[in-house]
Amino acid sequence: MIVKNIPTPSAAALGKLSRCYTGAMNTRVAKSMLKLDPNGPLMIHVTKLYASSSHPTKGGTAGQSFAAFGRIYSGSVKPGDKVKVLGEAYSPEDDEDMAFATVESVCIPRGRFSTEVNIATAGSWVLLEGVDANILKTATITNVKSSTGDDRDIEIFAPLKFTQAGGESVMKLSVEPLNPSELPKMVEGLRRVSKAYPMVKTRVEESGEHVLFGTGELYLDCVMHDLRHVYSDIEVKVADPVVGFRETVIETSSIKCFAETANKRNKLTMIAEPLDEGLAEQLEAGKIDIQWDNKKTSRYFQTKFDWDLLSARSVWAFGDSPTHGPNILMDDTLPSEVDKKLLSTCKSGIVQGFQWATREGPLCEEPVRSTKLKILDTILADKPIYRGAGQIIPTARRVVHSSILTASPRLMEPVYRLEIQCQGDIVDAINPLIKKRRGHVVQDRPVAGTPFYRVKAFLPVIDSFGFETDLRTFTQGQAMVHSVFDHWAVVPGDPLDKNVILHPLEPSPPHCLARDFLVKTRRRKGLSEDVSLVKFFDEGMFDSI
């Protein structure tokens, strides 16, 4: 079956490289990979890290080290080779995410077991030991020094995306050790868990809280089991699971927002407005590359989203991620009013401030989504010393936040897509169970050739905790549910409405949900309950509103 249906490494090389490799296909390195040249420059795409207990080649304590599993596209590797490990953030211009390592052993994986070999050549799947220290999720492994001098041609393989699993980890869990003195052990355990699970993300909040992000309850249950028994061997306390939110705007800023630098010599003016429907998803999927030339970028926005030529050519950056951020920064200034050459010297600082601001929004320090920021006017000092990054970056962040706060900010929550398989006579009985949790059914139809029905529904993730247990109890085990993250939806209500009265231990009505989520999220992060406008607005602007 495998021989008949799976192409050989040489036949599949072109398709794999076009999907995974980020570099040009006309370089010597790419040509060597297309030919699977065993004598070419070493190129290995590491896609997974396996804990030591999964491959007992050299023994050792379970979960303390990892073997890197990857495919050799070019060159050969053997024990004792010194290699470069290129991380997911590496680029030829910025080699900060690069480390050197020595290959301790090379194994060929064979199901539950693995066979140690003296050398592995292009086309092989291999397990490499000794190179995992600097690998977070995926990596590219290459020679320490190329004999042909084509180091600058080497790019990385793109990080893996899991679109079938929703592509995002939206459920989060706060963890802390039962014994506070074991905090370093737990932190090391979290680092190992992040390596072992491709979709797990870890984060430390400003309050010192350690947070795990996963795709669902079962996923996080498996993660917590491994954290307790495999990777740290300590008792860990967990808080009630919650979800990650996003911040967005639904209108254009009511006023032009401005902020001055600390030295009062520079001034930035911006407004915020919502992005076109569907554009945020296109940005996240990587359909648009910020490195495109102006003609290609403008053509894309003009044809797909009906932008005018001037707007389409004024895109500066995406945020919070430089490549896949769902927000856009635009230069909407006029050459007759602003010195464009002077503005270009401050571009990197403004972009950094914009990306910082969209990484931690003004409402509850959650990422901003589906928002367009326009620079309308700038006043910049003539001398470079007065408009350095230290002055521009925090000012850009402050004006982005003030623009968002004046554009009817809203919270967004993640929504699961449910697929429920059940008997036809209980389909109507499932509807109330879903509606009680703010969900809704979009389709139910019979499965051909069986007595079953397949029900498709949407359910907010924050209301999904315990849903599977409730469903099985309610239907006496006759229904099976599969849930996956589908999209972000605006939470009903105004999060800044101080007239909303929240009653403890009582569910909030729909129009109060946004305020409820905002207050509880800010409390959990150790922030004040209300958003302080003084923090984001300059004195002159605060007085004007």
Coordinates of C-alpha atoms in Angstrom, one line a residue, residues 294-505:
N294 CA 4.5 47.9 -4.5
K295 CA 2.8 46.9 -7.8
K296 CA 2.0 43.4 -6.7
T297 CA 0.8 44.5 -3.3
S298 CA -1.4 47.2 -4.7
R299 CA -2.8 44.9 -7.4
Y300 CA -3.8 42.4 -4.7
F301 CA -5.6 44.9 -2.5
Q302 CA -7.3 46.6 -5.5
T303 CA -8.6 43.4 -7.0
K304 CA -9.5 41.4 -3.9
F305 CA -10.7 44.2 -1.6
D306 CA -11.5 47.1 -3.9
W307 CA -8.9 49.5 -2.3
D308 CA -7.9 52.6 -4.2
L309 CA -4.4 52.8 -5.6
L310 CA -3.1 55.2 -3.0
S311 CA -4.2 53.1 0.0
A312 CA -3.0 49.9 -1.6
R313 CA 0.5 51.4 -2.0
S314 CA 0.7 52.8 1.5
V315 CA 0.9 49.6 3.5
W316 CA 3.8 49.7 5.8
A317 CA 3.6 46.7 8.0
F318 CA 1.6 43.9 9.5
G319 CA 1.2 43.3 13.2
D320 CA 1.6 41.8 15.7
S321 CA 3.6 39.3 13.6
P322 CA 5.7 40.9 10.9
T323 CA 4.6 38.2 8.4
H324 CA 1.2 36.9 9.5
G325 CA -0.2 39.7 11.7
P326 CA -4.0 40.3 11.2
N327 CA -3.5 44.1 11.5
I328 CA -2.2 46.6 9.0
L329 CA -0.2 49.9 9.5
M330 CA -0.6 52.4 6.6
D331 CA 1.1 55.6 5.8
D332 CA -1.7 58.0 4.9
T333 CA 0.3 61.2 5.0
L334 CA 0.6 63.6 2.1
P335 CA 4.0 64.6 0.6
S336 CA 2.8 68.2 0.6
E337 CA 2.3 68.1 4.4
V338 CA 5.0 65.7 5.6
D339 CA 8.6 65.2 4.8
K340 CA 8.6 61.7 3.5
K341 CA 12.4 61.2 3.7
L342 CA 12.4 62.3 7.3
L343 CA 9.4 59.9 8.0
S344 CA 11.2 57.0 6.4
T345 CA 14.1 57.3 8.8
C346 CA 11.6 56.7 11.7
K347 CA 9.7 53.9 9.9
S348 CA 11.3 51.0 11.8
G349 CA 10.6 52.7 15.2
I350 CA 7.0 53.4 14.3
V351 CA 6.5 49.8 13.0
Q352 CA 8.0 48.4 16.2
G353 CA 5.7 50.5 18.3
F354 CA 2.7 49.4 16.2
Q355 CA 3.6 45.7 16.6
W356 CA 4.2 46.1 20.3
A357 CA 0.8 47.8 20.7
T358 CA -1.1 45.1 18.7
R359 CA 0.6 42.4 20.6
E360 CA -0.8 43.8 23.9
G361 CA -4.0 45.8 23.3
P362 CA -5.3 48.6 25.5
L363 CA -8.4 46.8 26.9
C364 CA -6.9 43.8 28.7
E365 CA -3.5 43.3 27.1
E366 CA -4.7 40.7 24.6
P367 CA -3.6 40.7 21.0
V368 CA -5.4 43.1 18.6
R369 CA -7.1 41.7 15.5
S370 CA -8.7 42.9 12.3
T371 CA -7.7 46.6 12.7
K372 CA -6.2 49.1 10.3
L373 CA -4.1 51.9 11.7
K374 CA -3.5 55.0 9.5
I375 CA -0.7 57.5 10.1
L376 CA -2.3 60.9 9.2
D377 CA 0.4 63.4 10.2
T378 CA 3.8 63.5 11.8
I379 CA 6.0 66.2 13.2
L380 CA 9.6 65.0 13.5
A381 CA 12.8 66.7 14.9
D382 CA 15.4 67.6 12.4
K383 CA 18.3 66.1 14.3
P384 CA 18.4 62.3 14.5
I385 CA 19.4 62.3 18.1
Y386 CA 16.0 63.7 19.1
R387 CA 14.0 61.1 17.1
G388 CA 15.7 57.9 18.1
A389 CA 13.9 54.6 18.7
G390 CA 13.7 55.3 22.4
Q391 CA 11.5 58.3 21.7
I392 CA 9.5 57.0 18.7
I393 CA 8.6 53.4 19.8
P394 CA 6.7 54.1 23.1
T395 CA 5.0 57.1 21.4
A396 CA 3.8 55.0 18.5
R397 CA 2.5 52.4 20.9
R398 CA 0.6 55.0 22.9
V399 CA -1.0 56.6 19.8
V400 CA -2.1 53.2 18.5
H401 CA -3.7 52.4 21.8
S402 CA -5.5 55.7 21.9
S403 CA -6.7 55.3 18.3
I404 CA -8.2 51.9 19.2
L405 CA -9.9 53.3 22.3
T406 CA -11.7 56.0 20.3
A407 CA -12.9 53.6 17.6
S408 CA -15.5 51.7 19.6
P409 CA -13.3 48.9 20.8
R410 CA -14.7 45.4 21.3
L411 CA -13.6 42.0 22.6
M412 CA -13.5 38.9 20.3
E413 CA -13.9 35.4 21.5
P414 CA -12.9 32.1 19.9
V415 CA -15.7 29.9 18.5
Y416 CA -15.6 26.1 18.0
R417 CA -17.1 24.3 15.1
L418 CA -18.8 21.2 16.4
E419 CA -19.6 18.0 14.5
I420 CA -22.0 15.7 16.4
Q421 CA -22.9 12.2 15.2
C422 CA -26.0 10.8 16.8
Q423 CA -29.2 8.9 16.2
G424 CA -31.8 10.7 14.1
D425 CA -34.4 10.7 16.9
I426 CA -32.3 12.7 19.3
V427 CA -31.3 15.6 17.0
D428 CA -34.1 17.8 18.2
A429 CA -33.1 17.1 21.8
I430 CA -29.6 18.3 21.2
N431 CA -30.6 21.8 20.1
P432 CA -31.6 23.2 23.6
L433 CA -28.3 21.9 25.0
I434 CA -26.3 23.9 22.5
K435 CA -28.5 27.0 22.7
K436 CA -28.1 27.0 26.5
R437 CA -24.4 27.6 25.9
R438 CA -24.9 30.4 23.4
G439 CA -24.3 28.1 20.5
H440 CA -26.4 27.5 17.4
V441 CA -27.0 24.6 14.9
V442 CA -26.2 25.4 11.3
Q443 CA -26.9 22.0 9.6
D444 CA -28.1 18.5 10.4
R445 CA -28.3 15.8 7.7
P446 CA -28.3 12.0 7.6
V447 CA -25.2 10.0 7.0
A448 CA -25.7 7.9 3.9
G449 CA -26.1 4.2 4.5
T450 CA -26.3 4.5 8.3
P451 CA -29.0 5.3 10.9
F452 CA -27.0 8.3 12.1
Y453 CA -27.3 12.1 11.6
R454 CA -24.4 14.5 11.5
V455 CA -25.1 17.8 13.2
K456 CA -22.9 20.9 12.6
A457 CA -23.0 23.7 15.1
F458 CA -21.0 26.7 16.4
L459 CA -20.2 27.1 20.1
P460 CA -18.2 29.8 22.0
V461 CA -15.1 28.1 23.5
I462 CA -15.6 29.8 26.8
D463 CA -19.0 28.0 27.1
S464 CA -17.7 24.7 25.9
F465 CA -16.1 23.5 29.2
G466 CA -17.9 20.3 30.2
F467 CA -20.1 20.3 27.0
E468 CA -18.9 16.8 25.9
T469 CA -19.7 15.3 29.3
D470 CA -23.1 17.0 29.4
L471 CA -23.9 15.8 25.8
R472 CA -23.0 12.2 26.6
T473 CA -25.0 12.2 29.8
F474 CA -28.0 13.9 28.2
T475 CA -28.1 11.4 25.3
Q476 CA -27.0 8.4 27.4
G477 CA -23.9 8.0 25.3
Q478 CA -25.7 8.0 21.9
A479 CA -23.9 11.2 20.6
M480 CA -20.2 11.7 19.8
V481 CA -18.8 15.3 19.4
H482 CA -15.7 16.5 17.6
S483 CA -14.8 20.2 18.2
V484 CA -12.2 22.4 16.4
F485 CA -11.5 26.1 16.5
D486 CA -13.2 27.8 13.6
H487 CA -13.3 31.6 13.9
W488 CA -13.3 34.7 16.1
A489 CA -16.6 36.4 16.9
V490 CA -17.3 39.8 18.5
V491 CA -18.6 39.5 22.1
P492 CA -21.9 41.2 22.5
G493 CA -21.9 44.4 24.6
D494 CA -19.5 47.3 25.1
P495 CA -16.5 46.4 27.3
L496 CA -16.1 50.0 28.4
D497 CA -19.7 50.5 29.6
K498 CA -19.3 51.3 33.3
N499 CA -23.1 51.3 33.7
V500 CA -23.2 47.5 33.5
I501 CA -23.7 46.0 37.0
L502 CA -22.0 42.6 37.4
H503 CA -23.5 40.3 40.0
P504 CA -21.1 37.7 41.5
L505 CA -21.9 34.0 41.0

